[in-house]
PDB file of C-alpha atoms and ligand atoms in Angstrom:
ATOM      1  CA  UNK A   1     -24.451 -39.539 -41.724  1.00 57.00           C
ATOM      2  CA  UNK A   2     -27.696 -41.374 -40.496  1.00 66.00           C
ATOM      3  CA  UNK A   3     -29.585 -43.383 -42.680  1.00 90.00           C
ATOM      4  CA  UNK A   4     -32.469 -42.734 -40.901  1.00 97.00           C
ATOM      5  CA  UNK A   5     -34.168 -39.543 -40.982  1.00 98.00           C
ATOM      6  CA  UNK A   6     -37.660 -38.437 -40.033  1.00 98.00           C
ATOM      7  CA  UNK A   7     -39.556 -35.878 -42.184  1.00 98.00           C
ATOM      8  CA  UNK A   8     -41.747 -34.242 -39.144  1.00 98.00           C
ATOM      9  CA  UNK A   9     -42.044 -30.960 -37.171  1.00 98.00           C
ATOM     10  CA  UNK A  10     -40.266 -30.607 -33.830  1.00 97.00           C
ATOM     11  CA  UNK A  11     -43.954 -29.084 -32.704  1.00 97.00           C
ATOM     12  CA  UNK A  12     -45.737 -31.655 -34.316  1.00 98.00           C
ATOM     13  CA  UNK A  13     -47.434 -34.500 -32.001  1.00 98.00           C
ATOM     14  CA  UNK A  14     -47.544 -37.220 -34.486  1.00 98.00           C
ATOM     15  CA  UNK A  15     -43.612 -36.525 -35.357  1.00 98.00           C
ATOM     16  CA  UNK A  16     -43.664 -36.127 -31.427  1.00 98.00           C
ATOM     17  CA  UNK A  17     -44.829 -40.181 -30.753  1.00 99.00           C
ATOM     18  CA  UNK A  18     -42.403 -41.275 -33.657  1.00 99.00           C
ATOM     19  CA  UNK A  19     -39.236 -39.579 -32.185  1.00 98.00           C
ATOM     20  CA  UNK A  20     -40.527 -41.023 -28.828  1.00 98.00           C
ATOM     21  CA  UNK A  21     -40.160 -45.062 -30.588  1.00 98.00           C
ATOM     22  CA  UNK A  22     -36.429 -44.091 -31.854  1.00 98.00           C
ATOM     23  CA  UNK A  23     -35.923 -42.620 -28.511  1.00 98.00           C
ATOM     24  CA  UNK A  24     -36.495 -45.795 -26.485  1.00 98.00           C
ATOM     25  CA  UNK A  25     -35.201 -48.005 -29.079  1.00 98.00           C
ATOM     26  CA  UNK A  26     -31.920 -46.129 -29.191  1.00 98.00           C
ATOM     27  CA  UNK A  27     -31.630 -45.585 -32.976  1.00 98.00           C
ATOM     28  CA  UNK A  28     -29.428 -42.968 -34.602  1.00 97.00           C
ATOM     29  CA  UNK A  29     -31.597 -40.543 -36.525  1.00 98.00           C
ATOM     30  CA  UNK A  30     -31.961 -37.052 -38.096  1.00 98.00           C
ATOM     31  CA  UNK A  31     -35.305 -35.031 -38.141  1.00 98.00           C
ATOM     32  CA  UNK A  32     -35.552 -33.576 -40.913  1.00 97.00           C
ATOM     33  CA  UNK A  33     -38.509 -30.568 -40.854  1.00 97.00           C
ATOM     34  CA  UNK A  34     -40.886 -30.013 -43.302  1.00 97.00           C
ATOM     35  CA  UNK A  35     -43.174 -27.232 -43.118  1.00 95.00           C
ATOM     36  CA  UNK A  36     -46.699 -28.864 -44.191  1.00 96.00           C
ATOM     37  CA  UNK A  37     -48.274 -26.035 -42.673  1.00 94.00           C
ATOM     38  CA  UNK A  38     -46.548 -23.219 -44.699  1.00 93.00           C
ATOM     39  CA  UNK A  39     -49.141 -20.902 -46.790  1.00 94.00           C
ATOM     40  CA  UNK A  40     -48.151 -22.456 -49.867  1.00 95.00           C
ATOM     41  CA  UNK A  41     -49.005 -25.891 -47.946  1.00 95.00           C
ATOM     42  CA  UNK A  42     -46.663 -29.082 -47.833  1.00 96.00           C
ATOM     43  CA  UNK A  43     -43.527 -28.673 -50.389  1.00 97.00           C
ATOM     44  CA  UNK A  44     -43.916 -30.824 -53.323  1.00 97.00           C
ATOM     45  CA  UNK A  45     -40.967 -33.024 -52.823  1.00 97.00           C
ATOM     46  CA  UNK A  46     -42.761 -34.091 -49.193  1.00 98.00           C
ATOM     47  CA  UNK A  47     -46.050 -35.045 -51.358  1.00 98.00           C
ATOM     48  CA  UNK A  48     -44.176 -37.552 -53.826  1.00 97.00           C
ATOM     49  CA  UNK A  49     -43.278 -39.441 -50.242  1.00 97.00           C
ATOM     50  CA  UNK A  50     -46.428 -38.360 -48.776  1.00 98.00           C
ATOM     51  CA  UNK A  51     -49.469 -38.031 -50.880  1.00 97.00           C
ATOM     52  CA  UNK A  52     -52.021 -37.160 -48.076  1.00 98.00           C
ATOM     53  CA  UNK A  53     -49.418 -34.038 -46.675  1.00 97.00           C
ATOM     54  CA  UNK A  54     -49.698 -35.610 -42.699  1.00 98.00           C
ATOM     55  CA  UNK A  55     -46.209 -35.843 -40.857  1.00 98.00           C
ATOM     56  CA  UNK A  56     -44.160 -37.740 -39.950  1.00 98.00           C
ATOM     57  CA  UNK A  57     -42.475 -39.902 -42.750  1.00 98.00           C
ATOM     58  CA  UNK A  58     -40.072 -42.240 -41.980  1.00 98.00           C
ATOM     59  CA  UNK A  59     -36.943 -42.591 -44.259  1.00 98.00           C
ATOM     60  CA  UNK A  60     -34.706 -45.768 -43.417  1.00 98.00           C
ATOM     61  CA  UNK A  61     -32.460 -45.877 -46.556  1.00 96.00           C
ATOM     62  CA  UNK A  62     -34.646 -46.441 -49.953  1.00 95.00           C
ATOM     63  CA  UNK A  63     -37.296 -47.446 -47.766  1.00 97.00           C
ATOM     64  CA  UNK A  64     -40.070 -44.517 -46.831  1.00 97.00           C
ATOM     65  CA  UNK A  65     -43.032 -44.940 -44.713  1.00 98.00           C
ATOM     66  CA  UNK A  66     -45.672 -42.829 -43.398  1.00 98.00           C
ATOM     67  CA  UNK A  67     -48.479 -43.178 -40.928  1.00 98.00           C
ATOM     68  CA  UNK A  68     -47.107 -42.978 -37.288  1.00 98.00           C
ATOM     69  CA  UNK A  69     -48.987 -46.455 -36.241  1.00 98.00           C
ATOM     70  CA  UNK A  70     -47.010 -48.082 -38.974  1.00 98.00           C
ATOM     71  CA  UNK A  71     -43.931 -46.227 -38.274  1.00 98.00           C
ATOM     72  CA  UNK A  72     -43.868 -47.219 -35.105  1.00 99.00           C
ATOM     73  CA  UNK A  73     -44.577 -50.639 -35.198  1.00 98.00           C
ATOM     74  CA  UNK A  74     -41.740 -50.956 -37.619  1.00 98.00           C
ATOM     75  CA  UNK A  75     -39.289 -49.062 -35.820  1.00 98.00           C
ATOM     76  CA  UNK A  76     -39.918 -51.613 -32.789  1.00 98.00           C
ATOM     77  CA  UNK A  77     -39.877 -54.963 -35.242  1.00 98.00           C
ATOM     78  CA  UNK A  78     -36.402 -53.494 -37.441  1.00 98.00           C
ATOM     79  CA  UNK A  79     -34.566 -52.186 -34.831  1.00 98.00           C
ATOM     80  CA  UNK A  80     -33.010 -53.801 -31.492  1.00 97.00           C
ATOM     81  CA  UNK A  81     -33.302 -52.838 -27.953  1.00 95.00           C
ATOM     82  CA  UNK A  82     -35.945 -53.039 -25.602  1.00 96.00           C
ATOM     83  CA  UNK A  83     -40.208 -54.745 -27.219  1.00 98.00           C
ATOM     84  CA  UNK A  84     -42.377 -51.786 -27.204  1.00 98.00           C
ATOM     85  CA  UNK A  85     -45.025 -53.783 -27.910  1.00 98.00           C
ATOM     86  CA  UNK A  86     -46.434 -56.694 -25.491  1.00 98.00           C
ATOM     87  CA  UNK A  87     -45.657 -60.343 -26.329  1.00 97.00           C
ATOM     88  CA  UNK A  88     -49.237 -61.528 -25.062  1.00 97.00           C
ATOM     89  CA  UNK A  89     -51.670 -61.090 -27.712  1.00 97.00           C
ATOM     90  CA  UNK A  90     -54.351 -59.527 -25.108  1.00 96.00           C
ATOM     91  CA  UNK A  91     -52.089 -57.061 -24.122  1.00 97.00           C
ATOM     92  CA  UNK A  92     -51.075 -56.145 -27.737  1.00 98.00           C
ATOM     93  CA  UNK A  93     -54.525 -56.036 -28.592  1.00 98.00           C
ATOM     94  CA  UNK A  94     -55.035 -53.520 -25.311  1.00 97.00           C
ATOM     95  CA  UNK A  95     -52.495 -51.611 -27.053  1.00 98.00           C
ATOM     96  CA  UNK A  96     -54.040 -51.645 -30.414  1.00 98.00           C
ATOM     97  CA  UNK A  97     -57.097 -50.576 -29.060  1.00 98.00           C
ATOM     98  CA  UNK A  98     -55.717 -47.693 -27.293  1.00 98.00           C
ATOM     99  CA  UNK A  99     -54.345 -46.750 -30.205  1.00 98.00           C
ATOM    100  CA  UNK A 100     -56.979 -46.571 -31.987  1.00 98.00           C
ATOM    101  CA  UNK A 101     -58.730 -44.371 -29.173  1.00 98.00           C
ATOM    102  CA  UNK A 102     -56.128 -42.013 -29.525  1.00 98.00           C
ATOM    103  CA  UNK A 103     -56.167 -41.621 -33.591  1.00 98.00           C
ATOM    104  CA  UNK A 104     -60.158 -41.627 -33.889  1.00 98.00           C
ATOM    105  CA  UNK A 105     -61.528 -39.460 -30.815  1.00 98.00           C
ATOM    106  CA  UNK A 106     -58.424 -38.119 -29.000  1.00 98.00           C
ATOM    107  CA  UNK A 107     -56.314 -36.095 -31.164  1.00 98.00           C
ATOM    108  CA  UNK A 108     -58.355 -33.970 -32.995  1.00 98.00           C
ATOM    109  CA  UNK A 109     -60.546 -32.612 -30.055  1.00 98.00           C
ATOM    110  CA  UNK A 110     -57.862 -32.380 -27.867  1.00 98.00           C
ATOM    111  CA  UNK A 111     -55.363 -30.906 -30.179  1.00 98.00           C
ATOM    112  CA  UNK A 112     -57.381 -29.119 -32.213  1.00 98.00           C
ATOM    113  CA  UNK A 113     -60.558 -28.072 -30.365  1.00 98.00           C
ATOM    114  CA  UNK A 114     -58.764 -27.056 -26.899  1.00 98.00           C
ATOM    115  CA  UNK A 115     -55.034 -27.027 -27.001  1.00 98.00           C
ATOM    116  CA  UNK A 116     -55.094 -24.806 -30.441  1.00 98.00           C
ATOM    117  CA  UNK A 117     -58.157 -22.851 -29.284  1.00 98.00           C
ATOM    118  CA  UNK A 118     -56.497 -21.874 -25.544  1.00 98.00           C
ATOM    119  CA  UNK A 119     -53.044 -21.767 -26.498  1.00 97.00           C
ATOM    120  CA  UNK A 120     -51.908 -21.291 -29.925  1.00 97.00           C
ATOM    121  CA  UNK A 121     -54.910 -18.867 -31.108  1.00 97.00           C
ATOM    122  CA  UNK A 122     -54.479 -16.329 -28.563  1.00 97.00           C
ATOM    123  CA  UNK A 123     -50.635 -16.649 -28.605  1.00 96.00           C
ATOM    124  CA  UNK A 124     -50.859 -15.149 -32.114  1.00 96.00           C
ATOM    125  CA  UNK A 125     -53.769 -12.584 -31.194  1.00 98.00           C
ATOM    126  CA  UNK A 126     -56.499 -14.244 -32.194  1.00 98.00           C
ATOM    127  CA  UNK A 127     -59.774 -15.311 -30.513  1.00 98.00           C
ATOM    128  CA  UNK A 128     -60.105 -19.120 -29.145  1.00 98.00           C
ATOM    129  CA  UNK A 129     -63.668 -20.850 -30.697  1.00 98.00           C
ATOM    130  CA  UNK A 130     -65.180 -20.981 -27.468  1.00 98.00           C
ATOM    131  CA  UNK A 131     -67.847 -23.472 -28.437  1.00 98.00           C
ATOM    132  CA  UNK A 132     -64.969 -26.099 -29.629  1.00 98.00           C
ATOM    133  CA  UNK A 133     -63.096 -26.269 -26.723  1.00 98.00           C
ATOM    134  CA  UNK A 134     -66.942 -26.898 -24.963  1.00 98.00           C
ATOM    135  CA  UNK A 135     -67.690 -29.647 -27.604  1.00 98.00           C
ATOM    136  CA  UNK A 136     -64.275 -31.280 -26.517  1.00 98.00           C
ATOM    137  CA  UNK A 137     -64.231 -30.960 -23.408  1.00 98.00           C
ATOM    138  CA  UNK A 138     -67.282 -34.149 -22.563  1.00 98.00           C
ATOM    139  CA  UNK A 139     -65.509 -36.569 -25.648  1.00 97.00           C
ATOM    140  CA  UNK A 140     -62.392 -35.905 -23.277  1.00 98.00           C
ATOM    141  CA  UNK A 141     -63.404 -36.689 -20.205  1.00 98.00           C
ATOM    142  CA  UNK A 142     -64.964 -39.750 -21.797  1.00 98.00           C
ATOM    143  CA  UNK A 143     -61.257 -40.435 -22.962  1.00 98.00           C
ATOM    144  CA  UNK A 144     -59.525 -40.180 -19.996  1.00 98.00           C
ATOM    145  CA  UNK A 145     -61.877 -42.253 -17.867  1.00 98.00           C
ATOM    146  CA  UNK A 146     -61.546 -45.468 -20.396  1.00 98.00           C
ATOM    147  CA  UNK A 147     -57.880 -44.526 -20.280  1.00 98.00           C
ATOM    148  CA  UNK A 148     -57.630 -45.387 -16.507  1.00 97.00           C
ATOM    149  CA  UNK A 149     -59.926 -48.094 -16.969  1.00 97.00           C
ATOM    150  CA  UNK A 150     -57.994 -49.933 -19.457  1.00 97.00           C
ATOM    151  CA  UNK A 151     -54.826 -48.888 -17.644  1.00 96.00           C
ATOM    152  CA  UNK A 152     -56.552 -50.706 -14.818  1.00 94.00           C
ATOM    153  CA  UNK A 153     -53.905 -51.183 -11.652  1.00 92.00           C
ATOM    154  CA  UNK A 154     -50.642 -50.792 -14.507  1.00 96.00           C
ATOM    155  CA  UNK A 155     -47.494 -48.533 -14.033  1.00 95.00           C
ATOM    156  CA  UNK A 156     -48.228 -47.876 -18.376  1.00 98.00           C
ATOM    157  CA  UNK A 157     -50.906 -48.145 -20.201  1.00 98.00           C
ATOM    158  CA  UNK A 158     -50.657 -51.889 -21.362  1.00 98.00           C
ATOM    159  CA  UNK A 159     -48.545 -53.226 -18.638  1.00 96.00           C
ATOM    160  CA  UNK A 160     -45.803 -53.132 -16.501  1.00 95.00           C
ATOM    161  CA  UNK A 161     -43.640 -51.655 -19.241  1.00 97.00           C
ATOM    162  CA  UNK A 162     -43.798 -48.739 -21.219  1.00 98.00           C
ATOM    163  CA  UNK A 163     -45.254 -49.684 -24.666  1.00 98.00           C
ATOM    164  CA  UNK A 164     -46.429 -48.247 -27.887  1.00 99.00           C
ATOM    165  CA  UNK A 165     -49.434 -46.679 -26.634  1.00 98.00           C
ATOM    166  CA  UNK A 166     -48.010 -44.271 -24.126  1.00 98.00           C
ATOM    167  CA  UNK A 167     -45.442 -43.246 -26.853  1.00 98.00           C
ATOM    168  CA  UNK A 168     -48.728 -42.386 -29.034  1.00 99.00           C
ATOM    169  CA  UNK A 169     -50.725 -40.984 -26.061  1.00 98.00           C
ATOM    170  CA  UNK A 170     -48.180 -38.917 -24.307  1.00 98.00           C
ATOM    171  CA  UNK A 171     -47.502 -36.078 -26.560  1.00 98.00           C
ATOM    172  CA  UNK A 172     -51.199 -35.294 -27.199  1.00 98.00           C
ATOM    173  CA  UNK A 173     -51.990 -35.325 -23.348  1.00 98.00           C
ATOM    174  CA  UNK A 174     -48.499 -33.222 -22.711  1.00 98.00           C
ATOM    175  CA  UNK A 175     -50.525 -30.843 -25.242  1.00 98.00           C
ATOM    176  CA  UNK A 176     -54.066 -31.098 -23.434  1.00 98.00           C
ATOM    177  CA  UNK A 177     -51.957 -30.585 -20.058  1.00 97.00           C
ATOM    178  CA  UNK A 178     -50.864 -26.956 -21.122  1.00 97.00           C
ATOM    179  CA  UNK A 179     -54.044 -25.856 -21.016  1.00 98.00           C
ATOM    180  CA  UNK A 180     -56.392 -24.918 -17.791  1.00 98.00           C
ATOM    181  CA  UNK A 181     -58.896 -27.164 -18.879  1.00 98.00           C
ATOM    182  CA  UNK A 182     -56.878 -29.987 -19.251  1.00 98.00           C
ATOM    183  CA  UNK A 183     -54.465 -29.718 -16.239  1.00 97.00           C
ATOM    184  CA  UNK A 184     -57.639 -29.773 -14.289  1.00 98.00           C
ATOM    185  CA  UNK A 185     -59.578 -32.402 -15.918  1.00 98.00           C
ATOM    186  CA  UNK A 186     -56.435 -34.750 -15.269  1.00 98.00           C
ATOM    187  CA  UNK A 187     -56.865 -34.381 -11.319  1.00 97.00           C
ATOM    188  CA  UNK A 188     -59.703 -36.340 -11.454  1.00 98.00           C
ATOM    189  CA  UNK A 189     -57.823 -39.357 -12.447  1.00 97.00           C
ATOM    190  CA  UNK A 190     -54.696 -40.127 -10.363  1.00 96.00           C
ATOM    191  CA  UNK A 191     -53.871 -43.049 -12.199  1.00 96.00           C
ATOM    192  CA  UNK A 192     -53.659 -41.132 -15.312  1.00 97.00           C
ATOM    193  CA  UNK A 193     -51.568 -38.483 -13.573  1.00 97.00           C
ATOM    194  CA  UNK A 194     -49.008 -40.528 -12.424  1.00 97.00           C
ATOM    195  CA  UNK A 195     -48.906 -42.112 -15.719  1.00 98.00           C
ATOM    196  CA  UNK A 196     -48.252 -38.824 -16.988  1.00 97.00           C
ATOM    197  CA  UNK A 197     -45.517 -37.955 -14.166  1.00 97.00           C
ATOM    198  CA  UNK A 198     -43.503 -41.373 -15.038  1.00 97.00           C
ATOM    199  CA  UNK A 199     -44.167 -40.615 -19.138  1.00 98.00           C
ATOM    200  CA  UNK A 200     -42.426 -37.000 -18.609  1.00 97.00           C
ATOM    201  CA  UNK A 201     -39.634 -38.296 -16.647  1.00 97.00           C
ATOM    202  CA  UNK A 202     -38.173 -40.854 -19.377  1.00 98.00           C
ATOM    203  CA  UNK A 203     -35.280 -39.800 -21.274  1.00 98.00           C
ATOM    204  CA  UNK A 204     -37.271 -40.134 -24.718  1.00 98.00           C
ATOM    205  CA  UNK A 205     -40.254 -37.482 -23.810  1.00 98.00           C
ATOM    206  CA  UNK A 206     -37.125 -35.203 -22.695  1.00 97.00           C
ATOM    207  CA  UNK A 207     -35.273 -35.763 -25.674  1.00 97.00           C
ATOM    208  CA  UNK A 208     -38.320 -34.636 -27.936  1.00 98.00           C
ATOM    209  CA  UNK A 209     -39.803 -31.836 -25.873  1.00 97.00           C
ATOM    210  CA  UNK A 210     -41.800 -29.502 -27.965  1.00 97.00           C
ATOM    211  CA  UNK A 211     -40.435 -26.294 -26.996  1.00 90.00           C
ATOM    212  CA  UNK A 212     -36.821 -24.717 -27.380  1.00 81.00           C
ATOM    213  CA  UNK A 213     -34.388 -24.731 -24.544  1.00 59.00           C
ATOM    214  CA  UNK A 214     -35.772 -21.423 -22.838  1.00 52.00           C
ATOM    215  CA  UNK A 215     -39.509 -23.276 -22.389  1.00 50.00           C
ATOM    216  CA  UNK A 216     -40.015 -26.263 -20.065  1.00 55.00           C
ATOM    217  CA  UNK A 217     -42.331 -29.292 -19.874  1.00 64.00           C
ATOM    218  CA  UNK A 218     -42.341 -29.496 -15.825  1.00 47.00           C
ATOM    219  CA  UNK A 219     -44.948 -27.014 -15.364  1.00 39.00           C
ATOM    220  CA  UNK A 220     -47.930 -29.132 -15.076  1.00 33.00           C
TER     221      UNK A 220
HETATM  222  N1  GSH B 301     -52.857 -40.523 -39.811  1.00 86.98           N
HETATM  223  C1  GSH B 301     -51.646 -39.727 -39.700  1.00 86.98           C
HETATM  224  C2  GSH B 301     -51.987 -38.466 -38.928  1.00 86.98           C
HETATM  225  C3  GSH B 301     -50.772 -37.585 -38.734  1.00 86.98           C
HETATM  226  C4  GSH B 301     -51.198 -36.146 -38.484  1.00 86.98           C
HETATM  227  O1  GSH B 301     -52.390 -35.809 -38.422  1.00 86.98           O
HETATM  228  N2  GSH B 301     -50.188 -35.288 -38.359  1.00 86.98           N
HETATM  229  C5  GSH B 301     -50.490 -33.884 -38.248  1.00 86.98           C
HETATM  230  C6  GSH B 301     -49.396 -33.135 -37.528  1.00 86.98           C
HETATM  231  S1  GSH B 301     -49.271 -33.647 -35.831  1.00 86.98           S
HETATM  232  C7  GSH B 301     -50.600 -33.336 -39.662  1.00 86.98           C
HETATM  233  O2  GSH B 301     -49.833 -33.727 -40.503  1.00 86.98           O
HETATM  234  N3  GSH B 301     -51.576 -32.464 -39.890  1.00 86.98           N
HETATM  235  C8  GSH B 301     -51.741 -31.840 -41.154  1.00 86.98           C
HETATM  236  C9  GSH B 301     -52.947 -32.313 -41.899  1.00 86.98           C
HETATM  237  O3  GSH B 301     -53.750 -33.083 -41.351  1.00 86.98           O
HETATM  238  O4  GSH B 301     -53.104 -31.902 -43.057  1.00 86.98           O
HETATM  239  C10 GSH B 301     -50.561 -40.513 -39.000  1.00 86.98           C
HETATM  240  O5  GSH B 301     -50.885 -41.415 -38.230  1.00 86.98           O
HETATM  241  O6  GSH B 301     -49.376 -40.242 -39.246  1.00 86.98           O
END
């Protein structure tokens, strides 16, 4: 048996960018999934790991950890296999601040505001909040342009190599990318879109697609 398990959700984009670091570093692992969005809301056993509810938690023996930035980082510094994270402190720093650009005005308005809203609403008959996908949609575009800046003339986002910050930008962009709005918005910057074409390729974004067998992620 694995000593390593995640606590996460197979659908979940945070859990999503964890299994992504395992992926590439080759580690043996279980996810385990916990249903924080049940009715009832996160099972009490989850909250003695994971006061604040959020997915994914990391379990490497006795040792439990959440908070995807930190899981990641330690999943790259504890395990062996290829850096995910650049040795030249302006390039880490890149990557830190990418990061950060992802957690504080990516995730929730692209998640959230349009992915939820186009997708996920009316899949269960519901009506999409128009006027949050329409508040995303500027913050986005805002998003993706200092994504290609920062990307600059780089097959990833850091460098030359894939690092931490595509593993933590790719799922919520392979959400955004579902959507109308978001497949089109990406057109307008080819450097992003080949990012994203190179991202979808590698054997860890295949390994932790979102959807069961009978859906693919090609269709963008
Ligand atoms: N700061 C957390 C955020 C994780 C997060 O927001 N995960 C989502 C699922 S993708 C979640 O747990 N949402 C439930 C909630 O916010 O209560 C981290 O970095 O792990």
């Amino acid at each position: 048996m694995s000593t390593i398990k995640l606590l996460g959700l197979r659908i979940s984009v945070y859990t999503r960018i964890a299994r992504m670091a395992l992926e590439e570093k080759s580690v043996d692992y279980e996810l385990e999934e916990v249903d924080i969005f049940a009715d009832t809301g996160p099972p009490e056993e989850y909250l003695a790991h994971n006061p604040f509810g959020t997915i994914p938690c990391l379990m490497h023996g006795e040792f439990y950890l959440y908070e995807t930035g930190a899981i990641t980082r330690y999943i790259d510094e504890t395990f062996p296999g290829v850096a995910l994270q650049p040795s030249v402190s302006s390039r880490r720093a890149r990557m830190n601040q990418i990061i950060s650009i992802l957690d504080a005005y990516t995730y929730r308005p692209m998640v959230w505001d349009v992915y939820v809203q186009r997708i996920v609403v009316p899949s269960g008959g519901g009506r999409p909040d128009e006027s949050l996908v329409a508040a995303a949609l500027p913050n986005l575009k805002n998003v993706l342009q200092q994504l290609e800046l920062l990307q600059d003339e780089y097959e990833f986002l850091t460098g030359d190599s894939v690092s931490l910050a595509d593993l933590h930008a790719y799922p919520m962009l392979r959400y955004f990318m579902e959507t109308p709005e978001g497949s089109t918005m990406l057109k307008s910057y080819p450097g992003l879109e080949h990012w994203m074409q190179q991202m979808q390729a590698r054997p860890s974004a295949r390994a932790t697609s979102f959807h069961t067998t009978t859906e693919t992620e090609n269709g963008f």
